[in-house]
Amino acid sequence: MLAIPDPHVRGGVELRPLESCDAEALFLAIDANRAYLRRWLPWLDQTRSPSDVRAFIEQNVDARRDDRALQLGICVDGGLRGAIGIHLVDWNNRSTSIGYWLDASLRGQGIMTACCSHVVAHLFDKLDLHRIVIRCAVENHRSRAIPERLGFVQEGVLRDAEWLYDHFVNLATYSRLRTD
Ligand SMILES: CC(C)(COP(=O)(O)OP(=O)(O)OC[C@H]1O[C@@H](n2cnc3c(N)ncnc32)[C@H](O)[C@@H]1OP(=O)(O)O)[C@@H](O)C(=O)NCCC(=O)NCCS
């Protein structure tokens, strides 16, 4: 099974694998941030109930069991307030990508930068990966600031690479190599 990172990120902030029993709490966090998340994430309209979230979590529990992917909940002061996902791991090329979201009321405190830094260190040091990718909509400046803070290199812009409900967005692609 895909090794999980040390839960402790910093005071009051912990990461832990999402389990089915988190579905209700995660749905409440998503629903409270629906409009804010919908601006940049493509899955809000298909996430209408705790059972939708449970189905997503269960797919990810299976993926984790098969060493393919890992979804971590972000707990702040004990409450589930966001998530960070290690998407499909390409073991042949020792590469993966990550994605993330956080409750709007917790923005601006460096929580997500700390979580990403923690996960990136885990992927390089414990899983021996070589390359990590983060893709952000070009206009999603808060998201782009995270790879930029963490020393990722922008490789280019993928044109019209993501469909967001009624329009395409260009994706800025960043990578960091173990050797960077
Ligand atoms: C992307 C997202 C997680 C970024 O949140 P964020 O709060 O800006 O990111 P961080 O938690 O890393 O916080 C960074 C901010 O904290 C500040 N900060 C305070 N202490 C800090 C520290 N120790 N380290 C880093 N930054 C710190 C930074 O200066 C920055 O503030 P600024 O926005 O005023 O420049 C959030 O906007 C979000 O969930 N958006 C919706 C979903 C989304 O777009 N997901 C990404 C799809 S690609």
PDB file of C-alpha atoms in Angstrom, residues 35-154:
ATOM      1  CA  ALA A  35     -18.876  28.695  -5.093  1.00  0.00           C
ATOM      2  CA  TYR A  36     -15.266  29.405  -4.177  1.00  0.00           C
ATOM      3  CA  LEU A  37     -14.053  25.931  -5.181  1.00  0.00           C
ATOM      4  CA  ARG A  38     -16.190  25.812  -8.304  1.00  0.00           C
ATOM      5  CA  ARG A  39     -14.254  28.653  -9.827  1.00  0.00           C
ATOM      6  CA  TRP A  40     -11.208  26.392 -10.238  1.00  0.00           C
ATOM      7  CA  LEU A  41     -12.160  22.755  -9.661  1.00  0.00           C
ATOM      8  CA  PRO A  42     -14.210  20.679 -12.141  1.00  0.00           C
ATOM      9  CA  TRP A  43     -16.005  18.264  -9.782  1.00  0.00           C
ATOM     10  CA  LEU A  44     -18.424  20.469  -7.791  1.00  0.00           C
ATOM     11  CA  ASP A  45     -21.529  19.823  -9.883  1.00  0.00           C
ATOM     12  CA  GLN A  46     -21.116  16.059  -9.511  1.00  0.00           C
ATOM     13  CA  THR A  47     -20.611  16.409  -5.741  1.00  0.00           C
ATOM     14  CA  ARG A  48     -24.135  16.954  -4.422  1.00  0.00           C
ATOM     15  CA  SER A  49     -24.332  14.691  -1.357  1.00  0.00           C
ATOM     16  CA  PRO A  50     -22.223  12.835   1.198  1.00  0.00           C
ATOM     17  CA  SER A  51     -22.723   9.656  -0.833  1.00  0.00           C
ATOM     18  CA  ASP A  52     -20.999  11.284  -3.839  1.00  0.00           C
ATOM     19  CA  VAL A  53     -18.043  12.065  -1.581  1.00  0.00           C
ATOM     20  CA  ARG A  54     -18.132   8.535  -0.136  1.00  0.00           C
ATOM     21  CA  ALA A  55     -17.936   7.050  -3.652  1.00  0.00           C
ATOM     22  CA  PHE A  56     -14.932   9.272  -4.445  1.00  0.00           C
ATOM     23  CA  ILE A  57     -13.203   8.297  -1.190  1.00  0.00           C
ATOM     24  CA  GLU A  58     -13.851   4.594  -1.752  1.00  0.00           C
ATOM     25  CA  GLN A  59     -12.351   4.748  -5.243  1.00  0.00           C
ATOM     26  CA  ASN A  60      -9.319   6.334  -3.672  1.00  0.00           C
ATOM     27  CA  VAL A  61      -9.083   3.757  -0.888  1.00  0.00           C
ATOM     28  CA  ASP A  62      -8.927   1.094  -3.644  1.00  0.00           C
ATOM     29  CA  ALA A  63      -6.327   3.134  -5.548  1.00  0.00           C
ATOM     30  CA  ARG A  64      -4.226   3.437  -2.419  1.00  0.00           C
ATOM     31  CA  ARG A  65      -4.452  -0.291  -1.795  1.00  0.00           C
ATOM     32  CA  ASP A  66      -3.126  -0.852  -5.340  1.00  0.00           C
ATOM     33  CA  ASP A  67      -0.292   1.693  -4.869  1.00  0.00           C
ATOM     34  CA  ARG A  68      -1.785   3.971  -7.501  1.00  0.00           C
ATOM     35  CA  ALA A  69      -2.879   7.151  -5.691  1.00  0.00           C
ATOM     36  CA  LEU A  70      -3.539   8.689  -2.275  1.00  0.00           C
ATOM     37  CA  GLN A  71      -6.030  11.312  -1.082  1.00  0.00           C
ATOM     38  CA  LEU A  72      -5.162  13.007   2.200  1.00  0.00           C
ATOM     39  CA  GLY A  73      -7.521  15.057   4.324  1.00  0.00           C
ATOM     40  CA  ILE A  74      -6.183  18.287   5.791  1.00  0.00           C
ATOM     41  CA  CYS A  75      -7.191  18.585   9.448  1.00  0.00           C
ATOM     42  CA  VAL A  76      -6.859  21.980  11.060  1.00  0.00           C
ATOM     43  CA  ASP A  77      -7.336  22.054  14.825  1.00  0.00           C
ATOM     44  CA  GLY A  78      -8.917  18.608  14.536  1.00  0.00           C
ATOM     45  CA  GLY A  79     -11.499  19.454  11.825  1.00  0.00           C
ATOM     46  CA  LEU A  80     -11.406  18.291   8.208  1.00  0.00           C
ATOM     47  CA  ARG A  81     -10.943  21.488   6.185  1.00  0.00           C
ATOM     48  CA  GLY A  82      -9.458  20.510   2.828  1.00  0.00           C
ATOM     49  CA  ALA A  83      -7.626  17.857   0.880  1.00  0.00           C
ATOM     50  CA  ILE A  84      -4.441  17.202  -0.996  1.00  0.00           C
ATOM     51  CA  GLY A  85      -4.342  14.430  -3.559  1.00  0.00           C
ATOM     52  CA  ILE A  86      -1.428  12.459  -4.898  1.00  0.00           C
ATOM     53  CA  HIS A  87      -2.804  11.596  -8.325  1.00  0.00           C
ATOM     54  CA  LEU A  88      -1.904   8.476 -10.248  1.00  0.00           C
ATOM     55  CA  VAL A  89       1.694   7.489  -9.569  1.00  0.00           C
ATOM     56  CA  ASP A  90       3.630   6.492 -12.677  1.00  0.00           C
ATOM     57  CA  TRP A  91       6.047   4.042 -11.076  1.00  0.00           C
ATOM     58  CA  ASN A  92       7.947   3.321 -14.314  1.00  0.00           C
ATOM     59  CA  ASN A  93       8.938   6.946 -14.562  1.00  0.00           C
ATOM     60  CA  ARG A  94       8.839   7.635 -10.782  1.00  0.00           C
ATOM     61  CA  SER A  95       6.524  10.550 -11.380  1.00  0.00           C
ATOM     62  CA  THR A  96       3.188  11.900 -10.147  1.00  0.00           C
ATOM     63  CA  SER A  97       1.141  15.082  -9.831  1.00  0.00           C
ATOM     64  CA  ILE A  98      -0.621  16.669  -6.867  1.00  0.00           C
ATOM     65  CA  GLY A  99      -3.756  18.781  -6.435  1.00  0.00           C
ATOM     66  CA  TYR A 100      -5.291  20.573  -3.458  1.00  0.00           C
ATOM     67  CA  TRP A 101      -8.029  22.724  -1.959  1.00  0.00           C
ATOM     68  CA  LEU A 102      -8.609  24.414   1.385  1.00  0.00           C
ATOM     69  CA  ASP A 103     -11.531  26.031   3.214  1.00  0.00           C
ATOM     70  CA  ALA A 104     -11.640  29.709   2.190  1.00  0.00           C
ATOM     71  CA  SER A 105     -11.614  30.931   5.787  1.00  0.00           C
ATOM     72  CA  LEU A 106      -8.154  29.385   6.269  1.00  0.00           C
ATOM     73  CA  ARG A 107      -6.507  31.082   3.303  1.00  0.00           C
ATOM     74  CA  GLY A 108      -3.496  33.292   3.687  1.00  0.00           C
ATOM     75  CA  GLN A 109      -1.781  31.412   6.538  1.00  0.00           C
ATOM     76  CA  GLY A 110       0.630  29.272   4.547  1.00  0.00           C
ATOM     77  CA  ILE A 111      -1.269  26.085   5.440  1.00  0.00           C
ATOM     78  CA  MET A 112      -1.369  24.706   1.913  1.00  0.00           C
ATOM     79  CA  THR A 113       2.220  25.617   1.159  1.00  0.00           C
ATOM     80  CA  ALA A 114       3.252  23.722   4.299  1.00  0.00           C
ATOM     81  CA  CYS A 115       1.080  20.704   3.361  1.00  0.00           C
ATOM     82  CA  CYS A 116       2.460  20.611  -0.200  1.00  0.00           C
ATOM     83  CA  SER A 117       6.026  20.948   1.042  1.00  0.00           C
ATOM     84  CA  HIS A 118       5.423  18.055   3.459  1.00  0.00           C
ATOM     85  CA  VAL A 119       3.929  15.831   0.737  1.00  0.00           C
ATOM     86  CA  VAL A 120       6.658  16.704  -1.772  1.00  0.00           C
ATOM     87  CA  ALA A 121       9.355  15.743   0.759  1.00  0.00           C
ATOM     88  CA  HIS A 122       7.527  12.458   1.421  1.00  0.00           C
ATOM     89  CA  LEU A 123       7.272  11.670  -2.298  1.00  0.00           C
ATOM     90  CA  PHE A 124      10.960  12.288  -2.899  1.00  0.00           C
ATOM     91  CA  ASP A 125      12.428  10.938   0.335  1.00  0.00           C
ATOM     92  CA  LYS A 126      10.137   8.043   1.255  1.00  0.00           C
ATOM     93  CA  LEU A 127       8.656   6.942  -2.088  1.00  0.00           C
ATOM     94  CA  ASP A 128      11.806   7.669  -4.093  1.00  0.00           C
ATOM     95  CA  LEU A 129       9.911   9.499  -6.830  1.00  0.00           C
ATOM     96  CA  HIS A 130      11.881  11.610  -9.272  1.00  0.00           C
ATOM     97  CA  ARG A 131       9.369  14.108 -10.684  1.00  0.00           C
ATOM     98  CA  ILE A 132       6.317  15.893  -9.243  1.00  0.00           C
ATOM     99  CA  VAL A 133       3.949  17.998 -11.316  1.00  0.00           C
ATOM    100  CA  ILE A 134       1.441  20.693 -10.298  1.00  0.00           C
ATOM    101  CA  ARG A 135      -0.966  22.101 -12.877  1.00  0.00           C
ATOM    102  CA  CYS A 136      -2.887  25.307 -12.166  1.00  0.00           C
ATOM    103  CA  ALA A 137      -5.212  27.425 -14.283  1.00  0.00           C
ATOM    104  CA  VAL A 138      -3.165  30.341 -15.548  1.00  0.00           C
ATOM    105  CA  GLU A 139      -5.405  32.833 -13.760  1.00  0.00           C
ATOM    106  CA  ASN A 140      -5.437  30.910 -10.463  1.00  0.00           C
ATOM    107  CA  HIS A 141      -2.742  33.057  -8.913  1.00  0.00           C
ATOM    108  CA  ARG A 142      -3.133  31.729  -5.356  1.00  0.00           C
ATOM    109  CA  SER A 143      -2.640  28.193  -6.564  1.00  0.00           C
ATOM    110  CA  ARG A 144       0.310  29.074  -8.817  1.00  0.00           C
ATOM    111  CA  ALA A 145       2.022  30.808  -5.909  1.00  0.00           C
ATOM    112  CA  ILE A 146       2.357  27.427  -4.158  1.00  0.00           C
ATOM    113  CA  PRO A 147       4.653  25.652  -6.672  1.00  0.00           C
ATOM    114  CA  GLU A 148       6.450  28.935  -7.198  1.00  0.00           C
ATOM    115  CA  ARG A 149       7.144  29.204  -3.416  1.00  0.00           C
ATOM    116  CA  LEU A 150       8.318  25.596  -3.349  1.00  0.00           C
ATOM    117  CA  GLY A 151      10.920  25.940  -6.084  1.00  0.00           C
ATOM    118  CA  PHE A 152       8.981  24.241  -8.876  1.00  0.00           C
ATOM    119  CA  VAL A 153       9.939  25.234 -12.415  1.00  0.00           C
ATOM    120  CA  GLN A 154       7.267  26.324 -14.866  1.00  0.00           C
TER     121      GLN A 154
END
